[in-house]
């Protein structure tokens, strides 16, 4: 104790008391820059993926109940509110898809013969897979 | 921080769900959400859709896809709430709501797909 008293008595001496550096973040921090707004918009695609699963399960439920319920589902899906919701969801999910595929080269480092496969090739492969998957699903549902 | 061995698994499911959401949801949502209801394309017959979606392999794949999509969405939404709205202090509640919702959704998806009539 006496040691401490001596030290504080020294002129110009202040005991070092570190404080945590905690900058105050505003709730709306992501509105300040386009890149952070784009980040939040991309993250919000999660809500619309959730909505899509609900919408899809409603379709499955209607199919289970029969041809008439399926007709009713389609006319309900044609109501303006649902169409707008689905159009907005589609926009968000396409945004998710594009950002996801563009990030793929960073997340996936592929080496062939000791050389890194260029990122454009990996992203291109992802887009090619997108085209193939889209064609396959459309063929199964529309044609088939 | 305590070790949470489940965290890597959540990130794997997040990635899987993200890939399959990107690959498959745009076409499905375009067809069922816009093209068929608005009459841009003739909607497939009830019998055809039941045959396609009710195939045992299709049911299993769709069930796994629903799980991956729901957990992808839950995981991403969890971090959206943390970072976007600065809600780190509500951690437990957010984790419960996000993954709880995904678990409930997965069970509902399983029941719905199970009940599709077999053809």
PDB file of C-alpha atoms in Angstrom:
ATOM      1  CA  UNK A   1       0.000   0.000   0.000  1.00  0.00           C
ATOM      2  CA  UNK A   2       2.738   2.341   0.975  1.00  0.00           C
ATOM      3  CA  UNK A   3       4.442   1.596  -2.305  1.00  0.00           C
ATOM      4  CA  UNK A   4       1.325   2.636  -4.192  1.00  0.00           C
ATOM      5  CA  UNK A   5       0.968   5.817  -2.174  1.00  0.00           C
ATOM      6  CA  UNK A   6       4.573   6.655  -2.971  1.00  0.00           C
ATOM      7  CA  UNK A   7       4.061   6.109  -6.644  1.00  0.00           C
ATOM      8  CA  UNK A   8       0.919   8.183  -6.915  1.00  0.00           C
ATOM      9  CA  UNK A   9       2.637  10.868  -4.990  1.00  0.00           C
ATOM     10  CA  UNK A  10       5.223  11.199  -7.716  1.00  0.00           C
ATOM     11  CA  UNK A  11       4.542  14.263  -9.769  1.00  0.00           C
ATOM     12  CA  UNK A  12       3.141  13.723 -13.235  1.00  0.00           C
ATOM     13  CA  UNK A  13       2.625  10.018 -12.775  1.00  0.00           C
ATOM     14  CA  UNK A  14      -0.698   8.410 -13.615  1.00  0.00           C
ATOM     15  CA  UNK A  15      -1.353   4.751 -13.151  1.00  0.00           C
ATOM     16  CA  UNK A  16      -1.967   3.056 -16.462  1.00  0.00           C
ATOM     17  CA  UNK A  17      -5.581   1.892 -16.555  1.00  0.00           C
ATOM     18  CA  UNK A  18      -6.356   0.531 -19.978  1.00  0.00           C
ATOM     19  CA  UNK A  19      -9.925   0.754 -21.167  1.00  0.00           C
ATOM     20  CA  UNK A  20     -11.410  -1.478 -23.795  1.00  0.00           C
ATOM     21  CA  UNK A  21     -11.740   0.214 -27.115  1.00  0.00           C
ATOM     22  CA  UNK A  22     -15.417  -0.100 -27.881  1.00  0.00           C
ATOM     23  CA  UNK A  23     -16.553   2.247 -30.579  1.00  0.00           C
ATOM     24  CA  UNK A  24     -20.261   3.009 -30.495  1.00  0.00           C
ATOM     25  CA  UNK A  25     -21.870   1.587 -33.606  1.00  0.00           C
ATOM     26  CA  UNK A  26     -25.083   3.054 -34.853  1.00  0.00           C
ATOM     27  CA  UNK A  27     -27.850   0.579 -35.686  1.00  0.00           C
ATOM     28  CA  UNK A  28     -27.891   2.068 -39.158  1.00  0.00           C
ATOM     29  CA  UNK A  29     -24.121   1.845 -39.799  1.00  0.00           C
ATOM     30  CA  UNK A  30     -24.704  -0.098 -43.005  1.00  0.00           C
ATOM     31  CA  UNK A  31     -26.526   2.804 -44.685  1.00  0.00           C
ATOM     32  CA  UNK A  32     -23.384   4.904 -44.870  1.00  0.00           C
ATOM     33  CA  UNK A  33     -21.586   3.078 -47.653  1.00  0.00           C
ATOM     34  CA  UNK A  34     -22.815   1.281 -50.732  1.00  0.00           C
ATOM     35  CA  UNK A  35     -20.578  -1.727 -50.031  1.00  0.00           C
ATOM     36  CA  UNK A  36     -22.020  -2.223 -46.548  1.00  0.00           C
ATOM     37  CA  UNK A  37     -25.563  -1.692 -47.839  1.00  0.00           C
ATOM     38  CA  UNK A  38     -24.903  -4.346 -50.480  1.00  0.00           C
ATOM     39  CA  UNK A  39     -23.633  -6.636 -47.716  1.00  0.00           C
ATOM     40  CA  UNK A  40     -26.835  -6.210 -45.703  1.00  0.00           C
ATOM     41  CA  UNK A  41     -29.020  -6.652 -48.793  1.00  0.00           C
ATOM     42  CA  UNK A  42     -27.180  -9.873 -49.542  1.00  0.00           C
ATOM     43  CA  UNK A  43     -27.655 -11.045 -45.971  1.00  0.00           C
ATOM     44  CA  UNK A  44     -31.373 -10.239 -46.169  1.00  0.00           C
ATOM     45  CA  UNK A  45     -31.718 -12.818 -48.952  1.00  0.00           C
ATOM     46  CA  UNK A  46     -31.959 -15.305 -46.061  1.00  0.00           C
ATOM     47  CA  UNK A  47     -35.489 -14.069 -45.270  1.00  0.00           C
ATOM     48  CA  UNK A  48     -36.566 -14.646 -48.846  1.00  0.00           C
ATOM     49  CA  UNK A  49     -35.036 -18.125 -48.945  1.00  0.00           C
ATOM     50  CA  UNK A  50     -37.108 -18.866 -45.842  1.00  0.00           C
ATOM     51  CA  UNK A  51     -40.201 -17.522 -47.605  1.00  0.00           C
ATOM     52  CA  UNK A  52     -39.464 -19.656 -50.653  1.00  0.00           C
ATOM     53  CA  UNK A  53     -39.367 -22.812 -48.525  1.00  0.00           C
ATOM     54  CA  UNK A  54     -42.757 -21.857 -47.024  1.00  0.00           C
ATOM     55  CA  UNK A  55     -44.175 -21.166 -50.509  1.00  0.00           C
ATOM     56  CA  UNK A  56     -42.808 -24.451 -51.837  1.00  0.00           C
ATOM     57  CA  UNK A  57     -44.247 -26.446 -48.928  1.00  0.00           C
ATOM     58  CA  UNK A  58     -47.640 -24.781 -49.501  1.00  0.00           C
ATOM     59  CA  UNK A  59     -47.421 -26.020 -53.094  1.00  0.00           C
ATOM     60  CA  UNK A  60     -46.567 -29.532 -51.904  1.00  0.00           C
ATOM     61  CA  UNK A  61     -49.478 -29.406 -49.469  1.00  0.00           C
ATOM     62  CA  UNK A  62     -51.841 -28.313 -52.244  1.00  0.00           C
ATOM     63  CA  UNK A  63     -50.604 -31.126 -54.495  1.00  0.00           C
ATOM     64  CA  UNK A  64     -51.306 -33.607 -51.698  1.00  0.00           C
ATOM     65  CA  UNK A  65     -54.893 -32.360 -51.356  1.00  0.00           C
ATOM     66  CA  UNK A  66     -55.620 -32.879 -55.035  1.00  0.00           C
ATOM     67  CA  UNK A  67     -55.982 -31.274 -58.440  1.00  0.00           C
ATOM     68  CA  UNK A  68     -58.531 -28.697 -57.256  1.00  0.00           C
ATOM     69  CA  UNK A  69     -56.338 -27.533 -54.362  1.00  0.00           C
ATOM     70  CA  UNK A  70     -53.485 -27.179 -56.855  1.00  0.00           C
ATOM     71  CA  UNK A  71     -55.664 -24.928 -59.055  1.00  0.00           C
ATOM     72  CA  UNK A  72     -56.540 -22.850 -55.985  1.00  0.00           C
ATOM     73  CA  UNK A  73     -52.878 -22.584 -55.066  1.00  0.00           C
ATOM     74  CA  UNK A  74     -52.038 -21.249 -58.532  1.00  0.00           C
ATOM     75  CA  UNK A  75     -54.807 -18.631 -58.423  1.00  0.00           C
ATOM     76  CA  UNK A  76     -53.745 -17.610 -54.884  1.00  0.00           C
ATOM     77  CA  UNK A  77     -50.160 -17.313 -56.168  1.00  0.00           C
ATOM     78  CA  UNK A  78     -51.468 -15.048 -58.960  1.00  0.00           C
ATOM     79  CA  UNK A  79     -52.847 -12.500 -56.462  1.00  0.00           C
ATOM     80  CA  UNK A  80     -50.904  -9.218 -56.665  1.00  0.00           C
ATOM     81  CA  UNK A  81     -49.459  -9.345 -53.145  1.00  0.00           C
ATOM     82  CA  UNK A  82     -47.997 -12.825 -53.603  1.00  0.00           C
ATOM     83  CA  UNK A  83     -46.702 -11.973 -57.089  1.00  0.00           C
ATOM     84  CA  UNK A  84     -44.912  -8.888 -55.737  1.00  0.00           C
ATOM     85  CA  UNK A  85     -43.484 -10.863 -52.811  1.00  0.00           C
ATOM     86  CA  UNK A  86     -42.232 -13.557 -55.168  1.00  0.00           C
ATOM     87  CA  UNK A  87     -40.770 -11.038 -57.620  1.00  0.00           C
ATOM     88  CA  UNK A  88     -38.883  -9.295 -54.787  1.00  0.00           C
ATOM     89  CA  UNK A  89     -37.758 -12.672 -53.442  1.00  0.00           C
ATOM     90  CA  UNK A  90     -36.504 -13.688 -56.870  1.00  0.00           C
ATOM     91  CA  UNK A  91     -34.487 -10.475 -57.145  1.00  0.00           C
ATOM     92  CA  UNK A  92     -32.902 -11.017 -53.717  1.00  0.00           C
ATOM     93  CA  UNK A  93     -32.132 -14.683 -54.379  1.00  0.00           C
ATOM     94  CA  UNK A  94     -30.595 -13.946 -57.787  1.00  0.00           C
ATOM     95  CA  UNK A  95     -28.453 -11.332 -56.000  1.00  0.00           C
ATOM     96  CA  UNK A  96     -27.473 -14.017 -53.498  1.00  0.00           C
ATOM     97  CA  UNK A  97     -26.623 -16.401 -56.350  1.00  0.00           C
ATOM     98  CA  UNK A  98     -24.439 -13.865 -58.188  1.00  0.00           C
ATOM     99  CA  UNK A  99     -22.539 -12.789 -55.071  1.00  0.00           C
ATOM    100  CA  UNK A 100     -22.149 -16.432 -54.048  1.00  0.00           C
ATOM    101  CA  UNK A 101     -20.713 -17.522 -57.389  1.00  0.00           C
ATOM    102  CA  UNK A 102     -18.438 -14.503 -57.591  1.00  0.00           C
ATOM    103  CA  UNK A 103     -17.052 -15.319 -54.132  1.00  0.00           C
ATOM    104  CA  UNK A 104     -16.490 -18.966 -54.999  1.00  0.00           C
ATOM    105  CA  UNK A 105     -12.908 -18.457 -56.315  1.00  0.00           C
ATOM    106  CA  UNK A 106     -11.911 -16.963 -52.938  1.00  0.00           C
ATOM    107  CA  UNK A 107     -13.558 -19.748 -50.945  1.00  0.00           C
ATOM    108  CA  UNK A 108     -12.402 -22.563 -53.193  1.00  0.00           C
ATOM    109  CA  UNK A 109      -8.717 -22.700 -54.054  1.00  0.00           C
ATOM    110  CA  UNK A 110      -8.206 -25.480 -56.561  1.00  0.00           C
ATOM    111  CA  UNK A 111      -4.749 -26.549 -57.630  1.00  0.00           C
ATOM    112  CA  UNK A 112      -4.043 -28.640 -60.680  1.00  0.00           C
ATOM    113  CA  UNK A 113      -0.489 -29.854 -61.171  1.00  0.00           C
ATOM    114  CA  UNK A 114       0.750 -27.484 -58.459  1.00  0.00           C
ATOM    115  CA  UNK A 115      -0.735 -24.444 -60.181  1.00  0.00           C
ATOM    116  CA  UNK A 116      -3.703 -22.530 -58.896  1.00  0.00           C
ATOM    117  CA  UNK A 117      -6.720 -22.683 -61.177  1.00  0.00           C
ATOM    118  CA  UNK A 118      -7.591 -19.084 -62.113  1.00  0.00           C
ATOM    119  CA  UNK A 119     -10.572 -17.624 -60.268  1.00  0.00           C
ATOM    120  CA  UNK A 120     -12.414 -16.734 -63.444  1.00  0.00           C
ATOM    121  CA  UNK A 121     -12.458 -20.396 -64.375  1.00  0.00           C
ATOM    122  CA  UNK A 122     -13.953 -21.413 -61.013  1.00  0.00           C
ATOM    123  CA  UNK A 123     -16.583 -18.689 -61.161  1.00  0.00           C
ATOM    124  CA  UNK A 124     -17.280 -19.667 -64.762  1.00  0.00           C
ATOM    125  CA  UNK A 125     -17.699 -23.290 -63.691  1.00  0.00           C
ATOM    126  CA  UNK A 126     -20.222 -22.213 -61.082  1.00  0.00           C
ATOM    127  CA  UNK A 127     -22.205 -20.216 -63.628  1.00  0.00           C
ATOM    128  CA  UNK A 128     -22.119 -23.182 -65.998  1.00  0.00           C
ATOM    129  CA  UNK A 129     -23.464 -25.393 -63.193  1.00  0.00           C
ATOM    130  CA  UNK A 130     -26.209 -22.790 -62.651  1.00  0.00           C
ATOM    131  CA  UNK A 131     -27.247 -23.018 -66.315  1.00  0.00           C
ATOM    132  CA  UNK A 132     -27.225 -26.826 -66.259  1.00  0.00           C
ATOM    133  CA  UNK A 133     -29.210 -27.022 -62.994  1.00  0.00           C
ATOM    134  CA  UNK A 134     -31.749 -24.488 -64.271  1.00  0.00           C
ATOM    135  CA  UNK A 135     -32.219 -26.360 -67.548  1.00  0.00           C
ATOM    136  CA  UNK A 136     -32.548 -29.704 -65.760  1.00  0.00           C
ATOM    137  CA  UNK A 137     -35.164 -28.439 -63.282  1.00  0.00           C
ATOM    138  CA  UNK A 138     -37.124 -26.659 -66.004  1.00  0.00           C
ATOM    139  CA  UNK A 139     -37.067 -29.806 -68.144  1.00  0.00           C
ATOM    140  CA  UNK A 140     -38.249 -31.983 -65.241  1.00  0.00           C
ATOM    141  CA  UNK A 141     -41.116 -29.649 -64.374  1.00  0.00           C
ATOM    142  CA  UNK A 142     -42.270 -28.221 -67.687  1.00  0.00           C
ATOM    143  CA  UNK A 143     -41.334 -30.943 -70.149  1.00  0.00           C
ATOM    144  CA  UNK A 144     -40.401 -34.372 -68.973  1.00  0.00           C
TER     145      UNK A 144
ATOM    146  CA  UNK B   1     -14.944 -18.596 -25.179  1.00  0.00           C
ATOM    147  CA  UNK B   2     -16.209 -22.120 -24.684  1.00  0.00           C
ATOM    148  CA  UNK B   3     -15.529 -24.618 -27.391  1.00  0.00           C
ATOM    149  CA  UNK B   4     -18.535 -25.108 -29.607  1.00  0.00           C
ATOM    150  CA  UNK B   5     -17.919 -28.142 -31.780  1.00  0.00           C
ATOM    151  CA  UNK B   6     -21.248 -27.591 -33.566  1.00  0.00           C
ATOM    152  CA  UNK B   7     -20.092 -24.323 -35.155  1.00  0.00           C
ATOM    153  CA  UNK B   8     -18.079 -25.889 -38.044  1.00  0.00           C
ATOM    154  CA  UNK B   9     -21.059 -28.106 -38.880  1.00  0.00           C
ATOM    155  CA  UNK B  10     -23.317 -25.057 -39.055  1.00  0.00           C
ATOM    156  CA  UNK B  11     -20.907 -23.388 -41.484  1.00  0.00           C
ATOM    157  CA  UNK B  12     -20.822 -26.503 -43.680  1.00  0.00           C
ATOM    158  CA  UNK B  13     -24.624 -26.626 -43.819  1.00  0.00           C
ATOM    159  CA  UNK B  14     -24.615 -22.862 -44.486  1.00  0.00           C
ATOM    160  CA  UNK B  15     -22.331 -23.355 -47.494  1.00  0.00           C
ATOM    161  CA  UNK B  16     -24.243 -26.355 -48.827  1.00  0.00           C
ATOM    162  CA  UNK B  17     -27.542 -24.507 -48.467  1.00  0.00           C
ATOM    163  CA  UNK B  18     -26.031 -21.433 -50.096  1.00  0.00           C
ATOM    164  CA  UNK B  19     -24.848 -23.376 -53.131  1.00  0.00           C
ATOM    165  CA  UNK B  20     -28.142 -25.198 -53.616  1.00  0.00           C
ATOM    166  CA  UNK B  21     -30.161 -22.051 -53.008  1.00  0.00           C
ATOM    167  CA  UNK B  22     -28.142 -20.266 -55.693  1.00  0.00           C
ATOM    168  CA  UNK B  23     -28.363 -23.136 -58.155  1.00  0.00           C
ATOM    169  CA  UNK B  24     -31.995 -24.172 -57.744  1.00  0.00           C
ATOM    170  CA  UNK B  25     -34.219 -21.540 -56.133  1.00  0.00           C
ATOM    171  CA  UNK B  26     -34.130 -18.960 -58.971  1.00  0.00           C
ATOM    172  CA  UNK B  27     -35.585 -21.391 -61.511  1.00  0.00           C
ATOM    173  CA  UNK B  28     -38.101 -22.881 -59.063  1.00  0.00           C
ATOM    174  CA  UNK B  29     -39.275 -19.486 -57.863  1.00  0.00           C
ATOM    175  CA  UNK B  30     -39.462 -18.128 -61.404  1.00  0.00           C
ATOM    176  CA  UNK B  31     -41.584 -21.059 -62.560  1.00  0.00           C
ATOM    177  CA  UNK B  32     -43.913 -21.492 -59.582  1.00  0.00           C
ATOM    178  CA  UNK B  33     -43.940 -17.915 -58.327  1.00  0.00           C
ATOM    179  CA  UNK B  34     -44.266 -16.003 -61.598  1.00  0.00           C
ATOM    180  CA  UNK B  35     -44.433 -18.015 -64.831  1.00  0.00           C
ATOM    181  CA  UNK B  36     -47.194 -20.490 -63.906  1.00  0.00           C
ATOM    182  CA  UNK B  37     -49.497 -18.253 -61.815  1.00  0.00           C
ATOM    183  CA  UNK B  38     -49.284 -15.400 -64.337  1.00  0.00           C
ATOM    184  CA  UNK B  39     -49.794 -17.729 -67.305  1.00  0.00           C
ATOM    185  CA  UNK B  40     -46.474 -16.965 -69.011  1.00  0.00           C
ATOM    186  CA  UNK B  41     -46.065 -20.721 -69.303  1.00  0.00           C
ATOM    187  CA  UNK B  42     -48.746 -23.396 -69.176  1.00  0.00           C
ATOM    188  CA  UNK B  43     -48.645 -24.868 -65.635  1.00  0.00           C
ATOM    189  CA  UNK B  44     -47.837 -28.588 -65.505  1.00  0.00           C
ATOM    190  CA  UNK B  45     -50.718 -30.915 -64.758  1.00  0.00           C
ATOM    191  CA  UNK B  46     -51.357 -32.039 -61.197  1.00  0.00           C
ATOM    192  CA  UNK B  47     -50.613 -35.654 -62.142  1.00  0.00           C
ATOM    193  CA  UNK B  48     -47.274 -34.742 -63.727  1.00  0.00           C
ATOM    194  CA  UNK B  49     -46.112 -32.689 -60.723  1.00  0.00           C
ATOM    195  CA  UNK B  50     -47.145 -35.377 -58.254  1.00  0.00           C
ATOM    196  CA  UNK B  51     -45.266 -37.925 -60.351  1.00  0.00           C
ATOM    197  CA  UNK B  52     -42.109 -35.776 -60.417  1.00  0.00           C
ATOM    198  CA  UNK B  53     -42.112 -34.513 -56.819  1.00  0.00           C
ATOM    199  CA  UNK B  54     -43.589 -37.685 -55.333  1.00  0.00           C
ATOM    200  CA  UNK B  55     -40.869 -39.955 -56.680  1.00  0.00           C
ATOM    201  CA  UNK B  56     -39.102 -41.458 -53.652  1.00  0.00           C
ATOM    202  CA  UNK B  57     -35.711 -40.132 -54.730  1.00  0.00           C
ATOM    203  CA  UNK B  58     -37.180 -36.664 -55.373  1.00  0.00           C
ATOM    204  CA  UNK B  59     -38.766 -36.637 -51.913  1.00  0.00           C
ATOM    205  CA  UNK B  60     -35.482 -37.470 -50.211  1.00  0.00           C
ATOM    206  CA  UNK B  61     -33.585 -34.862 -52.256  1.00  0.00           C
ATOM    207  CA  UNK B  62     -36.234 -32.194 -51.626  1.00  0.00           C
ATOM    208  CA  UNK B  63     -36.242 -32.970 -47.903  1.00  0.00           C
ATOM    209  CA  UNK B  64     -32.462 -32.595 -47.707  1.00  0.00           C
ATOM    210  CA  UNK B  65     -32.668 -29.418 -49.790  1.00  0.00           C
ATOM    211  CA  UNK B  66     -35.285 -27.932 -47.454  1.00  0.00           C
ATOM    212  CA  UNK B  67     -33.075 -28.680 -44.438  1.00  0.00           C
ATOM    213  CA  UNK B  68     -30.038 -27.120 -46.116  1.00  0.00           C
ATOM    214  CA  UNK B  69     -31.992 -24.055 -47.287  1.00  0.00           C
ATOM    215  CA  UNK B  70     -33.585 -23.494 -43.875  1.00  0.00           C
ATOM    216  CA  UNK B  71     -30.327 -23.825 -41.954  1.00  0.00           C
ATOM    217  CA  UNK B  72     -28.543 -21.647 -44.492  1.00  0.00           C
ATOM    218  CA  UNK B  73     -31.190 -18.957 -44.011  1.00  0.00           C
ATOM    219  CA  UNK B  74     -31.186 -19.356 -40.213  1.00  0.00           C
ATOM    220  CA  UNK B  75     -27.405 -19.088 -40.004  1.00  0.00           C
ATOM    221  CA  UNK B  76     -27.208 -16.052 -42.227  1.00  0.00           C
ATOM    222  CA  UNK B  77     -30.151 -14.329 -40.556  1.00  0.00           C
ATOM    223  CA  UNK B  78     -28.521 -14.935 -37.172  1.00  0.00           C
ATOM    224  CA  UNK B  79     -25.472 -12.964 -38.227  1.00  0.00           C
ATOM    225  CA  UNK B  80     -27.608 -10.341 -39.944  1.00  0.00           C
ATOM    226  CA  UNK B  81     -29.258  -9.669 -36.599  1.00  0.00           C
ATOM    227  CA  UNK B  82     -25.929  -9.671 -34.753  1.00  0.00           C
ATOM    228  CA  UNK B  83     -24.116  -7.335 -37.127  1.00  0.00           C
ATOM    229  CA  UNK B  84     -26.834  -5.497 -38.972  1.00  0.00           C
ATOM    230  CA  UNK B  85     -28.866  -4.502 -35.959  1.00  0.00           C
ATOM    231  CA  UNK B  86     -26.042  -4.671 -33.394  1.00  0.00           C
ATOM    232  CA  UNK B  87     -27.869  -7.179 -31.220  1.00  0.00           C
ATOM    233  CA  UNK B  88     -24.933  -9.195 -29.882  1.00  0.00           C
ATOM    234  CA  UNK B  89     -26.417  -8.978 -26.389  1.00  0.00           C
ATOM    235  CA  UNK B  90     -29.488 -11.024 -27.437  1.00  0.00           C
ATOM    236  CA  UNK B  91     -27.327 -13.938 -28.570  1.00  0.00           C
ATOM    237  CA  UNK B  92     -29.205 -16.787 -26.875  1.00  0.00           C
ATOM    238  CA  UNK B  93     -32.628 -15.599 -27.985  1.00  0.00           C
ATOM    239  CA  UNK B  94     -31.489 -15.119 -31.584  1.00  0.00           C
ATOM    240  CA  UNK B  95     -29.830 -18.534 -31.729  1.00  0.00           C
ATOM    241  CA  UNK B  96     -32.970 -20.139 -30.321  1.00  0.00           C
ATOM    242  CA  UNK B  97     -35.311 -18.392 -32.757  1.00  0.00           C
ATOM    243  CA  UNK B  98     -33.162 -18.921 -35.867  1.00  0.00           C
ATOM    244  CA  UNK B  99     -32.189 -22.561 -35.461  1.00  0.00           C
ATOM    245  CA  UNK B 100     -35.417 -23.410 -33.654  1.00  0.00           C
ATOM    246  CA  UNK B 101     -37.306 -22.075 -36.657  1.00  0.00           C
ATOM    247  CA  UNK B 102     -35.092 -24.083 -39.006  1.00  0.00           C
ATOM    248  CA  UNK B 103     -35.682 -27.282 -37.009  1.00  0.00           C
ATOM    249  CA  UNK B 104     -39.460 -26.756 -36.936  1.00  0.00           C
ATOM    250  CA  UNK B 105     -39.413 -25.954 -40.662  1.00  0.00           C
ATOM    251  CA  UNK B 106     -37.418 -29.109 -41.425  1.00  0.00           C
ATOM    252  CA  UNK B 107     -39.924 -31.262 -39.525  1.00  0.00           C
ATOM    253  CA  UNK B 108     -42.831 -29.615 -41.363  1.00  0.00           C
ATOM    254  CA  UNK B 109     -41.019 -30.156 -44.675  1.00  0.00           C
ATOM    255  CA  UNK B 110     -40.543 -33.825 -43.843  1.00  0.00           C
ATOM    256  CA  UNK B 111     -44.237 -34.242 -43.016  1.00  0.00           C
ATOM    257  CA  UNK B 112     -45.396 -32.397 -46.165  1.00  0.00           C
ATOM    258  CA  UNK B 113     -43.127 -34.400 -48.464  1.00  0.00           C
ATOM    259  CA  UNK B 114     -44.013 -37.665 -46.730  1.00  0.00           C
ATOM    260  CA  UNK B 115     -47.730 -37.058 -47.297  1.00  0.00           C
ATOM    261  CA  UNK B 116     -47.423 -36.486 -51.050  1.00  0.00           C
ATOM    262  CA  UNK B 117     -49.378 -39.280 -52.702  1.00  0.00           C
ATOM    263  CA  UNK B 118     -47.153 -41.973 -54.213  1.00  0.00           C
ATOM    264  CA  UNK B 119     -47.749 -42.736 -57.837  1.00  0.00           C
TER     265      UNK B 119
END
